PDB file of C-alpha atoms in Angstrom:
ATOM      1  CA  UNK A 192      22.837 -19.916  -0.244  1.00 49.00           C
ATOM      2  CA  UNK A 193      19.906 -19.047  -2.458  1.00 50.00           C
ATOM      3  CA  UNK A 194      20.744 -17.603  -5.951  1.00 51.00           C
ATOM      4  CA  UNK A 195      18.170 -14.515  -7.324  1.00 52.00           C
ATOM      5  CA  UNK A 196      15.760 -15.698  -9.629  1.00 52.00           C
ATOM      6  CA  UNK A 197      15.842 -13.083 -12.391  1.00 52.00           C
ATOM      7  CA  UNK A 198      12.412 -12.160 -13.362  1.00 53.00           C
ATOM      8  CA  UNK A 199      10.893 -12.029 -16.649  1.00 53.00           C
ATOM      9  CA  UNK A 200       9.090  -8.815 -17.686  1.00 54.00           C
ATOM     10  CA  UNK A 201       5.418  -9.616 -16.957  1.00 55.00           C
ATOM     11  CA  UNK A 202       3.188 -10.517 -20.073  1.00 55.00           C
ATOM     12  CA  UNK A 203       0.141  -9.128 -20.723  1.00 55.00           C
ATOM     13  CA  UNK A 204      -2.819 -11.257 -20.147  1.00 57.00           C
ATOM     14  CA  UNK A 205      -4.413 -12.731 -22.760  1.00 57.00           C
ATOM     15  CA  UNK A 206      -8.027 -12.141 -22.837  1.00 65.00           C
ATOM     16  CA  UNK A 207     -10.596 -13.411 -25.135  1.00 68.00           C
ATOM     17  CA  UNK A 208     -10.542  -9.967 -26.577  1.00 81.00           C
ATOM     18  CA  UNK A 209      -7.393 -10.108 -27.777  1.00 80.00           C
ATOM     19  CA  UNK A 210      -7.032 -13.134 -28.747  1.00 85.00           C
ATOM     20  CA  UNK A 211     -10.357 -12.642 -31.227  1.00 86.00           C
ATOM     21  CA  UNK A 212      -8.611  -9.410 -32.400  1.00 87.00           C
ATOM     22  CA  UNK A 213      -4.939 -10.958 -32.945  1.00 87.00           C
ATOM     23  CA  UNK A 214      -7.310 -14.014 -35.404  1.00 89.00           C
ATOM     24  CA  UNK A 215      -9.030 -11.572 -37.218  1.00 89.00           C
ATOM     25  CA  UNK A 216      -6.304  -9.605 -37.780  1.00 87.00           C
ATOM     26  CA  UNK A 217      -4.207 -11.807 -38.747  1.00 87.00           C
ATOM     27  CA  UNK A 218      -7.128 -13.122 -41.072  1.00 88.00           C
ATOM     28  CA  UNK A 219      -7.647  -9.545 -42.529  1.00 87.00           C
ATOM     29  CA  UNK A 220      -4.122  -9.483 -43.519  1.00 84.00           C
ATOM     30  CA  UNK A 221      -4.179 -13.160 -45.050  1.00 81.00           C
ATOM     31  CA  UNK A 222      -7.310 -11.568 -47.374  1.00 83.00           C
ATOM     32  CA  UNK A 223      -5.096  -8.566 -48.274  1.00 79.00           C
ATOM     33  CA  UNK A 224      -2.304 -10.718 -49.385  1.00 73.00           C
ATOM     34  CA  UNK A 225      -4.590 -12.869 -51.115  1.00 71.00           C
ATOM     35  CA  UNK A 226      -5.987  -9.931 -52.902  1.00 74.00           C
ATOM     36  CA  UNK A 227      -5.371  -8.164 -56.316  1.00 64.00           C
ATOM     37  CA  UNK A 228      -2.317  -6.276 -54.873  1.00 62.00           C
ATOM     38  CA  UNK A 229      -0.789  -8.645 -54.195  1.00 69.00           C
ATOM     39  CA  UNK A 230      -1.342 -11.460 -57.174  1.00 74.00           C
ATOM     40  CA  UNK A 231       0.094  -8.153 -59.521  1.00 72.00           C
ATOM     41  CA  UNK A 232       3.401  -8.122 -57.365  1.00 74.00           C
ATOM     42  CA  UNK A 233       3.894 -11.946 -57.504  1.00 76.00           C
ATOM     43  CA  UNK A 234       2.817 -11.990 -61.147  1.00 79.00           C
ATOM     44  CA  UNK A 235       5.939  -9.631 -62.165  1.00 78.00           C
ATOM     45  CA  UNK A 236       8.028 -11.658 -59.975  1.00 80.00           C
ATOM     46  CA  UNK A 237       6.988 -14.942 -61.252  1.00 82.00           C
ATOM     47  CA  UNK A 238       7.961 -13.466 -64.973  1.00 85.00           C
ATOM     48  CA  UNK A 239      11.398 -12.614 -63.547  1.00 84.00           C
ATOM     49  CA  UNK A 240      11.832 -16.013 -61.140  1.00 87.00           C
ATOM     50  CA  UNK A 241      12.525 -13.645 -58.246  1.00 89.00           C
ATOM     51  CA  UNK A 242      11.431 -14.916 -54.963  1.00 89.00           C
ATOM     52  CA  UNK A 243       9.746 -12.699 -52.349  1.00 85.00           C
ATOM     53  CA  UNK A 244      12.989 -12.698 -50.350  1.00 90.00           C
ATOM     54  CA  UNK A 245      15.219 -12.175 -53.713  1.00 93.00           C
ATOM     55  CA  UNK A 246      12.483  -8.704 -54.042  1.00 90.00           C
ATOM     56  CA  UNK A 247      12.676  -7.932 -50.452  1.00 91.00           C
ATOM     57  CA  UNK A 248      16.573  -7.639 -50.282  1.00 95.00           C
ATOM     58  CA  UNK A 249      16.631  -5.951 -53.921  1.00 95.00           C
ATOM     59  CA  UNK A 250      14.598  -3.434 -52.025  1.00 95.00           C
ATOM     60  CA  UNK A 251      16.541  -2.802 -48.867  1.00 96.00           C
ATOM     61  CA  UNK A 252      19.840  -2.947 -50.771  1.00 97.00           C
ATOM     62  CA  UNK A 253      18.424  -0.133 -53.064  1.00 97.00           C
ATOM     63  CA  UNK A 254      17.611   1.769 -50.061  1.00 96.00           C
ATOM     64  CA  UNK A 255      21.032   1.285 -48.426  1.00 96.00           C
ATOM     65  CA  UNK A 256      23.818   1.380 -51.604  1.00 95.00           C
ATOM     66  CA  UNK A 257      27.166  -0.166 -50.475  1.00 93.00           C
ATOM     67  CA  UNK A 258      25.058  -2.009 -46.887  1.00 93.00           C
ATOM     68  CA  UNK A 259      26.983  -4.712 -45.119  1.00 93.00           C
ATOM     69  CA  UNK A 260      25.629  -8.389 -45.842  1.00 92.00           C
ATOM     70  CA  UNK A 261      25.557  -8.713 -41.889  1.00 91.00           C
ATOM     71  CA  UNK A 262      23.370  -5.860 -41.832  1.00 93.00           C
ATOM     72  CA  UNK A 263      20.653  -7.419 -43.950  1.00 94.00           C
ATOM     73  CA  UNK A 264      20.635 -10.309 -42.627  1.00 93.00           C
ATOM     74  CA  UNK A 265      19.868  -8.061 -39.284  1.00 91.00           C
ATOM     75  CA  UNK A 266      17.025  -6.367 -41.076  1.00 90.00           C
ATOM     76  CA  UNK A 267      15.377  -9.475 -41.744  1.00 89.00           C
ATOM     77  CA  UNK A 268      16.311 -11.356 -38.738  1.00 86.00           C
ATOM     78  CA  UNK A 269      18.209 -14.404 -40.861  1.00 91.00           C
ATOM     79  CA  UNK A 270      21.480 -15.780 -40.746  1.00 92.00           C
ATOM     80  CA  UNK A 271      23.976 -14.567 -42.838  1.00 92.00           C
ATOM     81  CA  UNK A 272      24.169 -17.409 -44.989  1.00 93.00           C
ATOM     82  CA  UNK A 273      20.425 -17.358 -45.976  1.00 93.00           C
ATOM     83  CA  UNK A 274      21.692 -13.931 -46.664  1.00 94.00           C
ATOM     84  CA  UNK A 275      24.109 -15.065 -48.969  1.00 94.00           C
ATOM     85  CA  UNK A 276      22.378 -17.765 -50.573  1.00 94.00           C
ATOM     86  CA  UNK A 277      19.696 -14.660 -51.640  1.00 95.00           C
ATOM     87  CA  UNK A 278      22.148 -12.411 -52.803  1.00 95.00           C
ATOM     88  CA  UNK A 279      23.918 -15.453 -54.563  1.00 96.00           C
ATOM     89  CA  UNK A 280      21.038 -15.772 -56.444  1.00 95.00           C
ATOM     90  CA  UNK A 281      20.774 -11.702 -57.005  1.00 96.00           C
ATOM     91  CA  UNK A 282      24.358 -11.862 -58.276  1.00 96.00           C
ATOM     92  CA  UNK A 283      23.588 -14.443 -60.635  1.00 96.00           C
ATOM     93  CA  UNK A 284      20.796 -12.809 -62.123  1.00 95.00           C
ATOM     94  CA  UNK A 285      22.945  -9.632 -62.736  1.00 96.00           C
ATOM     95  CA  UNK A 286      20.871  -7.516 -60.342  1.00 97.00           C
ATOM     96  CA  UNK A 287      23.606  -6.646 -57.737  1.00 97.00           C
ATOM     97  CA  UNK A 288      26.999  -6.844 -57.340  1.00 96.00           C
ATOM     98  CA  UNK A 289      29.326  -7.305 -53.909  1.00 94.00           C
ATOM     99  CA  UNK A 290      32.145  -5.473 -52.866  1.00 91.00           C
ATOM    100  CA  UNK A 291      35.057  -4.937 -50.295  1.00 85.00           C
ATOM    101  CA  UNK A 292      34.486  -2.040 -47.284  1.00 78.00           C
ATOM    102  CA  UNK A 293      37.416   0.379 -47.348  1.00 78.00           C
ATOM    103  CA  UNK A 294      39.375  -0.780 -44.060  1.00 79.00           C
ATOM    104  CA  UNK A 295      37.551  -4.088 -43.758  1.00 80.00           C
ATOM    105  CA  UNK A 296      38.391  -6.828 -46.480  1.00 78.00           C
ATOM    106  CA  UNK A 297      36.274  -9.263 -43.720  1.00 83.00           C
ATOM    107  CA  UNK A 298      33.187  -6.939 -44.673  1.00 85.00           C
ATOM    108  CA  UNK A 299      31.171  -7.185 -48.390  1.00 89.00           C
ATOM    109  CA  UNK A 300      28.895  -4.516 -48.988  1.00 93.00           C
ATOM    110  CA  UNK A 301      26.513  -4.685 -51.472  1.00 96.00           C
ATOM    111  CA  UNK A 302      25.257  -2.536 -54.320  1.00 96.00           C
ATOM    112  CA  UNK A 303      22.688  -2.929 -57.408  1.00 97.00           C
ATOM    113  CA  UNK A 304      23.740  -3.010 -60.494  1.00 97.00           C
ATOM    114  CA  UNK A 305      21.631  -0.377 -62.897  1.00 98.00           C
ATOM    115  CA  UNK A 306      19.275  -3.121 -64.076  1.00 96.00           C
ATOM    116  CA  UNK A 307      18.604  -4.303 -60.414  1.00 97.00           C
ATOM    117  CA  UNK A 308      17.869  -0.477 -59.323  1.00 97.00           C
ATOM    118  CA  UNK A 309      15.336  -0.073 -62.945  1.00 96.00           C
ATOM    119  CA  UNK A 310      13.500  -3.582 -61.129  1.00 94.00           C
ATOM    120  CA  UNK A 311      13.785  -1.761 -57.693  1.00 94.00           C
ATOM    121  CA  UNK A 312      11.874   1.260 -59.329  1.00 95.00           C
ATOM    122  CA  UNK A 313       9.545  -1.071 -61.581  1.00 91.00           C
ATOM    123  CA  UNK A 314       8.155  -3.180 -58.562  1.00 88.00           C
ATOM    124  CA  UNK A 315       7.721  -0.208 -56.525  1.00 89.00           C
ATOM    125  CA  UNK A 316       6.134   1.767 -58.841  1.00 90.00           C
ATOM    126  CA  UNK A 317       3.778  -2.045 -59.510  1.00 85.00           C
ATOM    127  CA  UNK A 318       3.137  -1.936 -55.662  1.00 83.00           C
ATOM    128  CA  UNK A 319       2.158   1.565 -55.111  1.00 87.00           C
ATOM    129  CA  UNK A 320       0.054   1.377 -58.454  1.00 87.00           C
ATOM    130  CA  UNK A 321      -1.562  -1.468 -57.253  1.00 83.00           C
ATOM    131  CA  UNK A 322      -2.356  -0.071 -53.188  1.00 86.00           C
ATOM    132  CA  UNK A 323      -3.595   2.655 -55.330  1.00 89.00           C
ATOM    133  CA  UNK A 324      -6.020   1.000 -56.971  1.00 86.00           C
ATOM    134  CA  UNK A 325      -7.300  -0.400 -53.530  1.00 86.00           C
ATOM    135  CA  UNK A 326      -7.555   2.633 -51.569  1.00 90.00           C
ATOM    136  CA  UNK A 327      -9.562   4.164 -54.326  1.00 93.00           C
ATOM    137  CA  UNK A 328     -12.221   2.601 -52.780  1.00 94.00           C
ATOM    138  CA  UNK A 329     -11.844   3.904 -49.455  1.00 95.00           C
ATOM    139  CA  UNK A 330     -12.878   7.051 -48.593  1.00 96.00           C
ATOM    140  CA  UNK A 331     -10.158  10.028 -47.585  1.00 94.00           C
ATOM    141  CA  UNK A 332     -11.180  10.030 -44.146  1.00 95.00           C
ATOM    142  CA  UNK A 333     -10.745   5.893 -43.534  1.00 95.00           C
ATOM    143  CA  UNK A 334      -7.811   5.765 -45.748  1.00 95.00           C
ATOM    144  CA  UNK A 335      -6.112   8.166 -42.922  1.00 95.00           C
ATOM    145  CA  UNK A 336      -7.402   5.696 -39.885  1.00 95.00           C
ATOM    146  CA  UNK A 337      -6.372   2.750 -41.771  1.00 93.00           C
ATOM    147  CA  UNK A 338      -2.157   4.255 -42.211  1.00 93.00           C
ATOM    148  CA  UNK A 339      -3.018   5.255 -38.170  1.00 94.00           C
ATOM    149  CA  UNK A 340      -3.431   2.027 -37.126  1.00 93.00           C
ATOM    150  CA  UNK A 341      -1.059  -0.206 -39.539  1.00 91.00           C
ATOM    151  CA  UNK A 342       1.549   2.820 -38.562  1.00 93.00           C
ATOM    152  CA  UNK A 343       0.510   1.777 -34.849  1.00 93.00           C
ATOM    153  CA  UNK A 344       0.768  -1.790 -35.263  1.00 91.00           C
ATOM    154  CA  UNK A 345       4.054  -1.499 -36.759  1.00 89.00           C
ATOM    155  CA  UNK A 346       5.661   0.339 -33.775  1.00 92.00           C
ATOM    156  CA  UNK A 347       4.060  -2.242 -31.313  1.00 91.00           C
ATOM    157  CA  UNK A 348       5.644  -5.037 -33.124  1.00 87.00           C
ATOM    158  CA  UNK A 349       8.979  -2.851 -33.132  1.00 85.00           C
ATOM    159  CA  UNK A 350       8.685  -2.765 -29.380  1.00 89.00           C
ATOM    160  CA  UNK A 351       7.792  -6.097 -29.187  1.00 87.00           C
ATOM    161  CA  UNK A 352      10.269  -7.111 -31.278  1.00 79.00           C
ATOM    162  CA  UNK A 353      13.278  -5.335 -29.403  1.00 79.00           C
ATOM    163  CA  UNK A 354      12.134  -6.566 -25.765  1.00 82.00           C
ATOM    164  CA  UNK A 355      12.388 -10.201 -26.929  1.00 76.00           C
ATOM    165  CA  UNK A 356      15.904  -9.606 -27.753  1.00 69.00           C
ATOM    166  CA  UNK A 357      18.127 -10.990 -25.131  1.00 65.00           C
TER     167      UNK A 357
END
């Protein structure tokens, strides 16, 4: 008795093309992360020994008061406890607090604490301030294609991103 193979979704083929277009993009956004924008960002955080992943979860937890740990750790595809470990560290540094959910002692949400939202605020206003100052120097009509295309390139890798899941 033969058992049914169960097939893969076909991949697309990988032609030069793309492959020269993933490198240089992937270049392109080495360069931008090399650039002013984003030495200002890691500057402040330097100052405040945050890490990137410390700034990223201040910023998701400021958009999501009172969010499940198991939900960032979803957000940023991690386990929950490099989740922990982070918000350890977040904790420590007065920045946010944890919490019970109401019907679920198994559940911590988390919150920031009013100095962790006044950094939330301060390194988003640094970030904007300093994508500002880039697109300055790109005219209006660009400046639209460029959000078209990083907006695109986000919703591939969203779609990408959710097919791979099992």
């Amino acid at each position: 008795m033969q058992t049914a193979r169960r097939r893969r979704p076909a991949r697309p083929r990988r032609t030069p093309q793309l492959s020269d277009d993933a490198q240089r993009l992937l270049d392109l956004l080495n360069a931008l992360g090399s650039t002013t924008f984003r030495q200002m960002v890691w500057q402040r955080l330097s100052e405040l020994d945050l890490t990137f992943a410390q700034s990223q979860v201040l910023f998701h937890v400021n958009d999501h008061p009172g969010c499940p740990m198991g939900d960032v750790a979803k957000a940023f595809g991690v386990t929950l406890p490099a989740v922990t470990h982070i918000v350890d560290r977040l904790v420590q540094k007065g920045l946010a607090s944890r919490g019970a959910v109401p019907g679920d002692r198994r559940v911590t949400a988390l919150d920031l604490s009013a100095a962790g939202r006044a950094l939330a605020h301060e390194l988003h206003t640094t970030r904007t301030r300093a994508m500002e100052a880039i697109l300055t120097r790109v005219p209006p009509a660009e400046r639209r294609r460029i959000v078209s295309g990083v907006e695109s390139l986000v919703d591939a890798a969203m779609r990408a991103s959710e097919e791979s899941r099992p």
